[in-house]
PDB file of C-alpha atoms in Angstrom:
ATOM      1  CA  UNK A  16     -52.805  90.413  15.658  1.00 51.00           C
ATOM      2  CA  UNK A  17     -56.105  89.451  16.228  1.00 56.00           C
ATOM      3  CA  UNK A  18     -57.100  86.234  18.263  1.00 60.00           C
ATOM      4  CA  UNK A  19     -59.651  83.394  18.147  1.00 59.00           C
ATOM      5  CA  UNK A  20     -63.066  84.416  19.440  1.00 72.00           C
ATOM      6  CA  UNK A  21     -63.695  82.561  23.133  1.00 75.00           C
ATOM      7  CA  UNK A  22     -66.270  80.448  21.392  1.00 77.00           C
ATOM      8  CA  UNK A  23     -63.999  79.106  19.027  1.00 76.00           C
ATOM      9  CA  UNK A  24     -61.401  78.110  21.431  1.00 76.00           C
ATOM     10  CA  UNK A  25     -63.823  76.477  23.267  1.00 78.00           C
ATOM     11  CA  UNK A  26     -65.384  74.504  20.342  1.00 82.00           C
ATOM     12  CA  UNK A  27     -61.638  73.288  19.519  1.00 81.00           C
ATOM     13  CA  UNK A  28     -61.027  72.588  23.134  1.00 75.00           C
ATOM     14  CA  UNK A  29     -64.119  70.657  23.303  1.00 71.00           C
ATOM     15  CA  UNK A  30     -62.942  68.445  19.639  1.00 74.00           C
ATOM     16  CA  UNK A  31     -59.574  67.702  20.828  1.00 73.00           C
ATOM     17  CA  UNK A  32     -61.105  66.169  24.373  1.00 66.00           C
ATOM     18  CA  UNK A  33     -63.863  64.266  22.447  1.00 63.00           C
ATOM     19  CA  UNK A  34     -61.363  63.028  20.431  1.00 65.00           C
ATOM     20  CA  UNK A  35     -59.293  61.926  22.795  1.00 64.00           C
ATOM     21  CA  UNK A  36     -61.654  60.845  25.556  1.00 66.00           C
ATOM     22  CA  UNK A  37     -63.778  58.959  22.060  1.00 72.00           C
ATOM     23  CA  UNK A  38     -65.041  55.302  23.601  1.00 81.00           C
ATOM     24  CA  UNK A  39     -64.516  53.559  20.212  1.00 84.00           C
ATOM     25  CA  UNK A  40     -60.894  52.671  18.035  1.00 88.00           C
ATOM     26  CA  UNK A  41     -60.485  50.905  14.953  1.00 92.00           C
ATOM     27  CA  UNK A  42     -58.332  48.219  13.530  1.00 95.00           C
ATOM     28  CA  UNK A  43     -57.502  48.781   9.764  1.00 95.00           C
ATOM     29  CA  UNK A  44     -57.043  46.217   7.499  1.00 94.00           C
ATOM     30  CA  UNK A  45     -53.556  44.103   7.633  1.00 94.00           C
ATOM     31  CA  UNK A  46     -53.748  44.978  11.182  1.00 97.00           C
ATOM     32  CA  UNK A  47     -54.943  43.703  13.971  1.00 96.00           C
ATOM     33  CA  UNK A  48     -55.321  45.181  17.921  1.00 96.00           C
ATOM     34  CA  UNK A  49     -54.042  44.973  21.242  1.00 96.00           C
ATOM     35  CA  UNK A  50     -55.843  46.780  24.013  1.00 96.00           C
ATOM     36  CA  UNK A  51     -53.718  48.167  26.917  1.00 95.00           C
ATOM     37  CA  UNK A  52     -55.390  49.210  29.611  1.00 94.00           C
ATOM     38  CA  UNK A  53     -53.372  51.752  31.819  1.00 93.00           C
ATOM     39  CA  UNK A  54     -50.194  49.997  29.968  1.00 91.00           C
ATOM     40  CA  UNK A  55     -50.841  46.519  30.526  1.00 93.00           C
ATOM     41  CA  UNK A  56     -51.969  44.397  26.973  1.00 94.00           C
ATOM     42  CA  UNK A  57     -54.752  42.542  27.218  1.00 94.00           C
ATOM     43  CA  UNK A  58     -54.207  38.560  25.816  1.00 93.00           C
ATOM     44  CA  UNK A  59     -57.187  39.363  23.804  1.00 95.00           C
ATOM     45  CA  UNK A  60     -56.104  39.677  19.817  1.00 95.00           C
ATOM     46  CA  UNK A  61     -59.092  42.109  17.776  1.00 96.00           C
ATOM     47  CA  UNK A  62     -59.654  41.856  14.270  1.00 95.00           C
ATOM     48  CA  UNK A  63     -60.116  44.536  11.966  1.00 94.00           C
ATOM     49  CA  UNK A  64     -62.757  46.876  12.715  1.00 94.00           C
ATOM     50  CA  UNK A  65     -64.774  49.855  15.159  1.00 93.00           C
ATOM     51  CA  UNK A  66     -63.592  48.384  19.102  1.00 93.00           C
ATOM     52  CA  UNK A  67     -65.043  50.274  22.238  1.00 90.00           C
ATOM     53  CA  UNK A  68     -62.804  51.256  24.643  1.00 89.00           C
ATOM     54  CA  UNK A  69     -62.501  53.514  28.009  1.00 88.00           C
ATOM     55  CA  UNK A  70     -61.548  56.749  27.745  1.00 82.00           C
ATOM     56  CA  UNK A  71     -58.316  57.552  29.517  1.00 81.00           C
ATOM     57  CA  UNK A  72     -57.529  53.889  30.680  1.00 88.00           C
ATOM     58  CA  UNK A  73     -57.462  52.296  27.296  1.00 90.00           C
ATOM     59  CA  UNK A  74     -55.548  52.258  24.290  1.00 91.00           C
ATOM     60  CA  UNK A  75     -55.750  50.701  20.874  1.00 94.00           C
ATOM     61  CA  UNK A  76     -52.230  49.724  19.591  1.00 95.00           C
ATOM     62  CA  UNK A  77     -52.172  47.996  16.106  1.00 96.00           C
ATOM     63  CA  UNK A  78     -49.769  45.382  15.455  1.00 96.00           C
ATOM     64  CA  UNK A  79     -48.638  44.975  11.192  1.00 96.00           C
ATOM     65  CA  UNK A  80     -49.685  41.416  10.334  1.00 96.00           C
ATOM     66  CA  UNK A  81     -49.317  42.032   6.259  1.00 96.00           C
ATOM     67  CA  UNK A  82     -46.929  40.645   4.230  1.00 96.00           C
ATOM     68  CA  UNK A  83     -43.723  43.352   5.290  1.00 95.00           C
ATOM     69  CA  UNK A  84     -40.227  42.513   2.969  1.00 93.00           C
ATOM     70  CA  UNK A  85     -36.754  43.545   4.744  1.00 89.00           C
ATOM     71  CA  UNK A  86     -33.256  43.523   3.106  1.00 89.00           C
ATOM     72  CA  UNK A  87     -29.933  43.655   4.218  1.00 87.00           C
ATOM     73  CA  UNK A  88     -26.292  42.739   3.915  1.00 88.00           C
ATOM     74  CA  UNK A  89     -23.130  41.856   5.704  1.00 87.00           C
ATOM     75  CA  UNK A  90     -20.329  39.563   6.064  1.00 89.00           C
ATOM     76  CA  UNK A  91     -19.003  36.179   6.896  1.00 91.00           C
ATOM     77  CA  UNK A  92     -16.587  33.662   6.417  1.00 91.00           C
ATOM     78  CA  UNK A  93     -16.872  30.697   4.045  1.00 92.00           C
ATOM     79  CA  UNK A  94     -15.576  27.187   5.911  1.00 92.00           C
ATOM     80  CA  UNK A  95     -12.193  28.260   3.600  1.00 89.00           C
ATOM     81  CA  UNK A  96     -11.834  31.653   5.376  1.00 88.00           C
ATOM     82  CA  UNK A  97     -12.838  33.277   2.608  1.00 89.00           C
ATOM     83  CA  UNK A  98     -14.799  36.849   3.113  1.00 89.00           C
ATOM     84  CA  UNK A  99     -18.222  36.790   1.838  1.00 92.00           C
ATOM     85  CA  UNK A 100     -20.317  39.635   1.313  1.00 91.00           C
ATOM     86  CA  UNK A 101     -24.119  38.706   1.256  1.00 93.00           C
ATOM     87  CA  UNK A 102     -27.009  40.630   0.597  1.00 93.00           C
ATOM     88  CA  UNK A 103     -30.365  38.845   1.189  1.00 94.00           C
ATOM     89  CA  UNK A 104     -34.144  40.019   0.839  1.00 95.00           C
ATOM     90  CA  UNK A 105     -36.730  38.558   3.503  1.00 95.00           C
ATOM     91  CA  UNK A 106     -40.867  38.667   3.013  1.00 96.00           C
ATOM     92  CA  UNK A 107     -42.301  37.554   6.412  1.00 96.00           C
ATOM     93  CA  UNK A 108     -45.370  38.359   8.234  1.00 96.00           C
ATOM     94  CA  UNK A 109     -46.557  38.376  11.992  1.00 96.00           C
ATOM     95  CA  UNK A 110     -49.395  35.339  12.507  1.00 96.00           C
ATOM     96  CA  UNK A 111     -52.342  37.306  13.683  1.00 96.00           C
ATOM     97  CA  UNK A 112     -52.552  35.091  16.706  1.00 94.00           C
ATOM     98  CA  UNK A 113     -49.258  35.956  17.673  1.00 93.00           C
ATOM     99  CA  UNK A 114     -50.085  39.880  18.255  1.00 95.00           C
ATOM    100  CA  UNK A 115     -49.807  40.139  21.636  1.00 95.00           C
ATOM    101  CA  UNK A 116     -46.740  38.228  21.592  1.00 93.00           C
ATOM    102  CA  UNK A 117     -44.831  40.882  19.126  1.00 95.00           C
ATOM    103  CA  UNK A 118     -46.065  43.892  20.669  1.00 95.00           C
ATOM    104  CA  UNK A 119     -45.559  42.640  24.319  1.00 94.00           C
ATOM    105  CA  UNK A 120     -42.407  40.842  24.325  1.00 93.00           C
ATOM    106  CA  UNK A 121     -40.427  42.909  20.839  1.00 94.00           C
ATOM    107  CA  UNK A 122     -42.351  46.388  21.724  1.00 93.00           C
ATOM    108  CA  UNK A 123     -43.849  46.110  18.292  1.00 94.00           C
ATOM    109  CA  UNK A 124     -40.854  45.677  16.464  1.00 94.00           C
ATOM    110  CA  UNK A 125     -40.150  42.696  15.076  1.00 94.00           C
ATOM    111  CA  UNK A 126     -37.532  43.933  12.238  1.00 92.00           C
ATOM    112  CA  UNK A 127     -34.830  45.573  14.530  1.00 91.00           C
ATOM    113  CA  UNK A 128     -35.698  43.005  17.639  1.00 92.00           C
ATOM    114  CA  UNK A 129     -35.498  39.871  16.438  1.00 94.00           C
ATOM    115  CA  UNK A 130     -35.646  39.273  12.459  1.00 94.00           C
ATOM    116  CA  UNK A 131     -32.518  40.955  11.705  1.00 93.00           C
ATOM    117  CA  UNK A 132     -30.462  39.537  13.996  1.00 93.00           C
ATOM    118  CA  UNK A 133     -31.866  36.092  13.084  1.00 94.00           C
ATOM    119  CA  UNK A 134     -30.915  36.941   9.699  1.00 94.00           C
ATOM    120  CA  UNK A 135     -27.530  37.795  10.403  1.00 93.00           C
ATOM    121  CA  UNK A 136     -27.036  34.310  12.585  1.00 94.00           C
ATOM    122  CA  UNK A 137     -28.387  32.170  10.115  1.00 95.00           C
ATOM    123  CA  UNK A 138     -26.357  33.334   7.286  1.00 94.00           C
ATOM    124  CA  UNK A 139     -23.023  33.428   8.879  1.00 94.00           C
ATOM    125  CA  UNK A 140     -23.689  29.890  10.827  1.00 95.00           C
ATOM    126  CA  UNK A 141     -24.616  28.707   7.355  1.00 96.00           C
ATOM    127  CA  UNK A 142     -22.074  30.398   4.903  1.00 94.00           C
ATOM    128  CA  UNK A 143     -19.139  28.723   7.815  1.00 95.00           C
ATOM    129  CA  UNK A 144     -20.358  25.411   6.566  1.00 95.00           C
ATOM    130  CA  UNK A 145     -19.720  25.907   2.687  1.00 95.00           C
ATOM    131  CA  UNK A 146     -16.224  26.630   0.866  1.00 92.00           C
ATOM    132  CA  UNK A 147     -16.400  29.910  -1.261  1.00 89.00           C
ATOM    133  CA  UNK A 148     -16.533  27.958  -4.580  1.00 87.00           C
ATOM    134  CA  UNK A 149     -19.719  26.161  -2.843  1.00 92.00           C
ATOM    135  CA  UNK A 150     -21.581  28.760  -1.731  1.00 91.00           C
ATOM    136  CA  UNK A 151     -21.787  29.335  -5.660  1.00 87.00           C
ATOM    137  CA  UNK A 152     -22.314  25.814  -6.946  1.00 90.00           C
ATOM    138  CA  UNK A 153     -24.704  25.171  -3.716  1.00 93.00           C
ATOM    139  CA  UNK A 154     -26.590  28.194  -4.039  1.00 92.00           C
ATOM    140  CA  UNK A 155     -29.895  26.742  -3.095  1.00 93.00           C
ATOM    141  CA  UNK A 156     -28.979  24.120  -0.652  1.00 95.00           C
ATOM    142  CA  UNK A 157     -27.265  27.437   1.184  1.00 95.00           C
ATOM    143  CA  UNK A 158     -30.475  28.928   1.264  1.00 95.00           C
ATOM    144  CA  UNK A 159     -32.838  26.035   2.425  1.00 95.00           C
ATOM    145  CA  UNK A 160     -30.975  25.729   5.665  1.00 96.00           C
ATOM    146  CA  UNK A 161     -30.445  29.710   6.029  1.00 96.00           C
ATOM    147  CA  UNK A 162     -34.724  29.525   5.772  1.00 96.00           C
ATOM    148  CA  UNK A 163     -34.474  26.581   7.812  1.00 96.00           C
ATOM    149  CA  UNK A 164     -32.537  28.358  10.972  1.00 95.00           C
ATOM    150  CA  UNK A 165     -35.070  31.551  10.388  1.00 95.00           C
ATOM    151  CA  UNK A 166     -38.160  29.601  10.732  1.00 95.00           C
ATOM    152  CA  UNK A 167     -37.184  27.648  13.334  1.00 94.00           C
ATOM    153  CA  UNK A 168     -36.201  30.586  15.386  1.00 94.00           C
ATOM    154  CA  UNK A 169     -38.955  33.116  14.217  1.00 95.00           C
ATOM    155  CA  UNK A 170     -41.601  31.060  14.575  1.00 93.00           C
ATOM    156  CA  UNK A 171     -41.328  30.996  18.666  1.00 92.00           C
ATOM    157  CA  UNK A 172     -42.445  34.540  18.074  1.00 92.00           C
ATOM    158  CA  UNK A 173     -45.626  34.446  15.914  1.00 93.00           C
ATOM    159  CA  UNK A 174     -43.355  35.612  12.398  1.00 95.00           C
ATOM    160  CA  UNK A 175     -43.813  33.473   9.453  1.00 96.00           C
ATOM    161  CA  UNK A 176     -41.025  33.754   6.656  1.00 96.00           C
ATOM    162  CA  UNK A 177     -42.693  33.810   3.525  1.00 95.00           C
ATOM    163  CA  UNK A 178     -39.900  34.344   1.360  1.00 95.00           C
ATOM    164  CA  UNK A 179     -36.031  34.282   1.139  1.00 95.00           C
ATOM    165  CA  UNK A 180     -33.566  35.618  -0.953  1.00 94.00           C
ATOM    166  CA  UNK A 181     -30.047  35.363  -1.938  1.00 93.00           C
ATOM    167  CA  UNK A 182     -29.415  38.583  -3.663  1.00 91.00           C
ATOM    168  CA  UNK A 183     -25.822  38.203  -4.489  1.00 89.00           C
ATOM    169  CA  UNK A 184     -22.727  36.768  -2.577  1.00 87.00           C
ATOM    170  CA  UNK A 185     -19.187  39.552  -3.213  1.00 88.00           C
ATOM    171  CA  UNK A 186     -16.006  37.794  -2.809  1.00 85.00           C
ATOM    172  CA  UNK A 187     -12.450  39.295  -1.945  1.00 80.00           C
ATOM    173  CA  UNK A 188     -10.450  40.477  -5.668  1.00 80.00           C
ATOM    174  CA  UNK A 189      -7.965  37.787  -5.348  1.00 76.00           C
ATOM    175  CA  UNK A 190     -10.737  35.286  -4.860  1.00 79.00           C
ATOM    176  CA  UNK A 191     -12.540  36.496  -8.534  1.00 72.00           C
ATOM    177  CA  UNK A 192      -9.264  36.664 -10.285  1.00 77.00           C
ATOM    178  CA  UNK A 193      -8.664  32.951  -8.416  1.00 74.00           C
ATOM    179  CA  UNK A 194     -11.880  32.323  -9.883  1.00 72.00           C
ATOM    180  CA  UNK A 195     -11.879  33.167 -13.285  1.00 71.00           C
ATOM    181  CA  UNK A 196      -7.972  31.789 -13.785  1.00 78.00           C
ATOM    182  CA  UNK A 197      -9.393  28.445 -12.610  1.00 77.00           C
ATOM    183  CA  UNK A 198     -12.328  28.493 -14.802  1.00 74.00           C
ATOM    184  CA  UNK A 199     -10.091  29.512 -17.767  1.00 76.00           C
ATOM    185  CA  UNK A 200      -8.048  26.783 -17.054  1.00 78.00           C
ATOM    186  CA  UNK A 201     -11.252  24.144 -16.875  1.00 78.00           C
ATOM    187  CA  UNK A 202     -12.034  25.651 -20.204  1.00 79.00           C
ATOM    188  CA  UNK A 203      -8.697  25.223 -22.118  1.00 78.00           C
ATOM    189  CA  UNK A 204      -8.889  21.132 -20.391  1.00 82.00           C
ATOM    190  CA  UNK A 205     -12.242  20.940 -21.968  1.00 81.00           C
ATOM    191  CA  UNK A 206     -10.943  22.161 -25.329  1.00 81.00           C
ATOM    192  CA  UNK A 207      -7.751  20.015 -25.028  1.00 81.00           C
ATOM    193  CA  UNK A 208      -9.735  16.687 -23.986  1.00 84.00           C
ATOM    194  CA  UNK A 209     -12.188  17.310 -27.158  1.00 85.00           C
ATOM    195  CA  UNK A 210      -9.402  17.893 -29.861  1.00 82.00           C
ATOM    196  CA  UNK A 211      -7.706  14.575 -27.946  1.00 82.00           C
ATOM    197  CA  UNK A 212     -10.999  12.936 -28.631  1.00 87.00           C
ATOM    198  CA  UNK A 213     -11.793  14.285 -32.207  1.00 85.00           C
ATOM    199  CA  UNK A 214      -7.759  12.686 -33.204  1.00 85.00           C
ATOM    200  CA  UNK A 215      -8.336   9.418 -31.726  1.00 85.00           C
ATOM    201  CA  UNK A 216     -11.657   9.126 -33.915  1.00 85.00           C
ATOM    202  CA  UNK A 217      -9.837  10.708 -37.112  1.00 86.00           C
ATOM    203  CA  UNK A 218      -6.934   7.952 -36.149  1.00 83.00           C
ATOM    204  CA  UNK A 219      -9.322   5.144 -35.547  1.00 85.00           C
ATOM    205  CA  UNK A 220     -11.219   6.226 -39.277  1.00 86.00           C
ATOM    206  CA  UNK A 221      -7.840   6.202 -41.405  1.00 84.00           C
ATOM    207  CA  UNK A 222      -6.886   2.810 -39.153  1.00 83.00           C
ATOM    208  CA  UNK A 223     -10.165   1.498 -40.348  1.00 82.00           C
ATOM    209  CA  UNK A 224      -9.810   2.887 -44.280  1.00 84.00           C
ATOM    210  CA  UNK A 225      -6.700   1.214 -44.381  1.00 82.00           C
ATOM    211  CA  UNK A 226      -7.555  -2.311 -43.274  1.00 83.00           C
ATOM    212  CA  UNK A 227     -10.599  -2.320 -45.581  1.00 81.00           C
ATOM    213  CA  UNK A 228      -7.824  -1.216 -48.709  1.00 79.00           C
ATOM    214  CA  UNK A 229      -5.871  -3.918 -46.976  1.00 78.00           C
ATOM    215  CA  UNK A 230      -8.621  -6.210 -47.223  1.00 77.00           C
ATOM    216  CA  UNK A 231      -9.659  -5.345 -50.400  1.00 73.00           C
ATOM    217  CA  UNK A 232      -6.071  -5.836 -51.881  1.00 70.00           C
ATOM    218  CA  UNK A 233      -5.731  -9.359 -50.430  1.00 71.00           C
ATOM    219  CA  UNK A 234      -8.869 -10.443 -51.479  1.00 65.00           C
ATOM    220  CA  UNK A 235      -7.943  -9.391 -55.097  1.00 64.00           C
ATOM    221  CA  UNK A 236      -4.753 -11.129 -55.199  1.00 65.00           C
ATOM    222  CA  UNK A 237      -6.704 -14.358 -54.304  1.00 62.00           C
ATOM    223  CA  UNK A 238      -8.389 -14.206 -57.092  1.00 62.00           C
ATOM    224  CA  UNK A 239      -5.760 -13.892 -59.558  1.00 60.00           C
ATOM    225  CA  UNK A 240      -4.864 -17.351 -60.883  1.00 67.00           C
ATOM    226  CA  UNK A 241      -2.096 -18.034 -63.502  1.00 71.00           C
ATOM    227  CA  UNK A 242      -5.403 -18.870 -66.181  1.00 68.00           C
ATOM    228  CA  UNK A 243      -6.419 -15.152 -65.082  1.00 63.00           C
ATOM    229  CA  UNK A 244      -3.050 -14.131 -66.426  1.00 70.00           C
ATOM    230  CA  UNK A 245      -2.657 -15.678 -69.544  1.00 75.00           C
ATOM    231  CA  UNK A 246      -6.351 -14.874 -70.395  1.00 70.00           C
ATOM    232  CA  UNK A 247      -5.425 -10.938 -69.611  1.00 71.00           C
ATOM    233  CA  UNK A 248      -2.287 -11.060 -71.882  1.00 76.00           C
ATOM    234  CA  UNK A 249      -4.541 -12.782 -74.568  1.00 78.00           C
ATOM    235  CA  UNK A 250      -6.681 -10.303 -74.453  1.00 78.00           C
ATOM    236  CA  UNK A 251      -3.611  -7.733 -74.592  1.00 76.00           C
ATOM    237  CA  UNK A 252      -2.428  -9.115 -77.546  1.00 76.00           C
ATOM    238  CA  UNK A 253      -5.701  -8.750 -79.313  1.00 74.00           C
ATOM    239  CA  UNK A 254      -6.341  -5.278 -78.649  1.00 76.00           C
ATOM    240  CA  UNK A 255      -2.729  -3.969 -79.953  1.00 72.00           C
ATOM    241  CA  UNK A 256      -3.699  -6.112 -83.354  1.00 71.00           C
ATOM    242  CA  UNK A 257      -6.855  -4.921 -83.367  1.00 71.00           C
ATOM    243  CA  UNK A 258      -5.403  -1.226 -83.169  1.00 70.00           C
ATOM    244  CA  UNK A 259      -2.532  -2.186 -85.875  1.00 60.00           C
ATOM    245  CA  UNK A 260      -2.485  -0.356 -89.095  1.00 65.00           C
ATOM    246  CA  UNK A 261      -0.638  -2.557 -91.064  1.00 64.00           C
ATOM    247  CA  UNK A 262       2.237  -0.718 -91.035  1.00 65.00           C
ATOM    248  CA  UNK A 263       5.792  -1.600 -90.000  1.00 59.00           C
ATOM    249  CA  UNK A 264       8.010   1.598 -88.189  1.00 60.00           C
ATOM    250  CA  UNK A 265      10.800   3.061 -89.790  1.00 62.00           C
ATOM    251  CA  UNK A 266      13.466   2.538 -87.967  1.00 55.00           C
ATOM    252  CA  UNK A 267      16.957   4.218 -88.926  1.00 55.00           C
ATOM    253  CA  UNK A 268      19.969   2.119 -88.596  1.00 54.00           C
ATOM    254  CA  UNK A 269      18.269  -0.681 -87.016  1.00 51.00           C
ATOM    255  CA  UNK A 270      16.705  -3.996 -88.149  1.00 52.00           C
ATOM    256  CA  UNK A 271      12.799  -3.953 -88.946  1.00 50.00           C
ATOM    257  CA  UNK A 272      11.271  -5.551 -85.935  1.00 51.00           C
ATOM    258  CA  UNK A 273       9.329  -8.882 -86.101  1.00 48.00           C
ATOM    259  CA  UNK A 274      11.554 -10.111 -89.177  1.00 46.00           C
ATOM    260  CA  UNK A 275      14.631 -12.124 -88.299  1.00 47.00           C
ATOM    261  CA  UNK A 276      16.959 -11.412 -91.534  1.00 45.00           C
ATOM    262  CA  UNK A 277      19.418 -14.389 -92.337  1.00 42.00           C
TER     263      UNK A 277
END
């Protein structure tokens, strides 16, 4: 096997030290740097860019201040004892002035030191304050005062919650079937209040239809008057002759009517 010239070796050597003995470090973008100078940070926040620094005694740490998104999921009790299953999605982002403050005090981790354990706090000290049924009806109020709690208690820290999530809330089996039983039974009440309602107006028409016949009837019989009557059988009476042919009936066995026979 054959091995690296002397000269090579050397040349590599001589990178790696330049490299790591370079006086200069740089801050990419959605970053931004905290020197540390034989450990200790410096309260000193830099901005993107080339930063000088000595070799050996300093180091350029970047701290994440871009818009980062974190889910998760666990479980609480409603303020019915119910067991709730949450999953929830979190956008937040470290203020740039607050650098120092993540990577001194959470070691640059912000996700597993504080934000997920506020997460977890917030949503079972809010979910304890709703029934089951309301954590469905209240869905938003639930999560203005779970965003409420994070702020509040992120914000000591330099994080800034952009956005919050409910992703879905699980119940227990029993509490579904619960659930849907209860909502069948709404629905069947609805049904049975609207046929109830659709009767009484059907009722109330025919009640109405009847009066006006009633009405109607009354108002005729007023205006029959005994000259009314005779006038109508007059009028009777000339119609039939008008229709007579002139000719009596046969009639077998019987006298001819009209002609009294002496």
């Amino acid at each position: 096997m054959k091995t690296l010239p002397l000269k090579v070796v050397g040349i590599i050597v001589l990178m790696i030290l330049l490299w790591s003995l370079a006086p200069f470090g740089t801050v990419p973008a959605g970053h931004r740097g905290v020197m540390t100078t034989f450990g200790s940070p410096s309260d000193q926040v830099l901005s993107e860019g080339i930063h000088f620094r000595i070799p050996l005694a300093q180091k350029l740490n970047l701290v994440n201040v871009s818009i980062q998104k974190g889910e998760g999921d666990g479980d609480a009790a409603s303020r019915d004892l119910q067991t709730v299953h949450t999953r929830v999605a979190l956008n937040y982002h470290v203020l740039p002035q607050g650098a120092v403050s993540v990577f001194r005090d959470l070691g640059n981790e912000p996700g597993t030191r504080i934000i997920l354990p506020a997460v977890q706090e917030a949503v079972k000290a809010v979910t304890a304050r709703f029934t089951a049924e309301e954590l469905v009806a209240k869905r938003t109020d639930v999560r203005d005062q779970i965003v409420a709690q994070l702020r509040e208690r992120l914000g000591r820290h330099g994080i800034v919650v952009d956005e919050f999530s409910i992703v879905n809330f699980n119940f227990s089996k029993s509490f579904n079937d619960a659930i849907e039983a209860k909502t069948t039974a709404e629905q069947l009440k609805l049904k049975a209040e609207r046929d109830l309602q659709r009767i009484e107006v059907e009722a109330k028409q025919r009640v109405a239809q009847a009066r006006a016949e009633a009405e109607s009837l009354a108002v005729q019989r007023q205006q029959v008057t005994p000259e009314l009557i005779r006038l109508r059988e007059m009028e009777n009476q000339r119609m039939a002759i008008e229709k007579w042919d002139g000719k009596l009936p046969n009639v077998a066995g019987g006298a001819v009517p009209f002609i009294n026979v002496k």
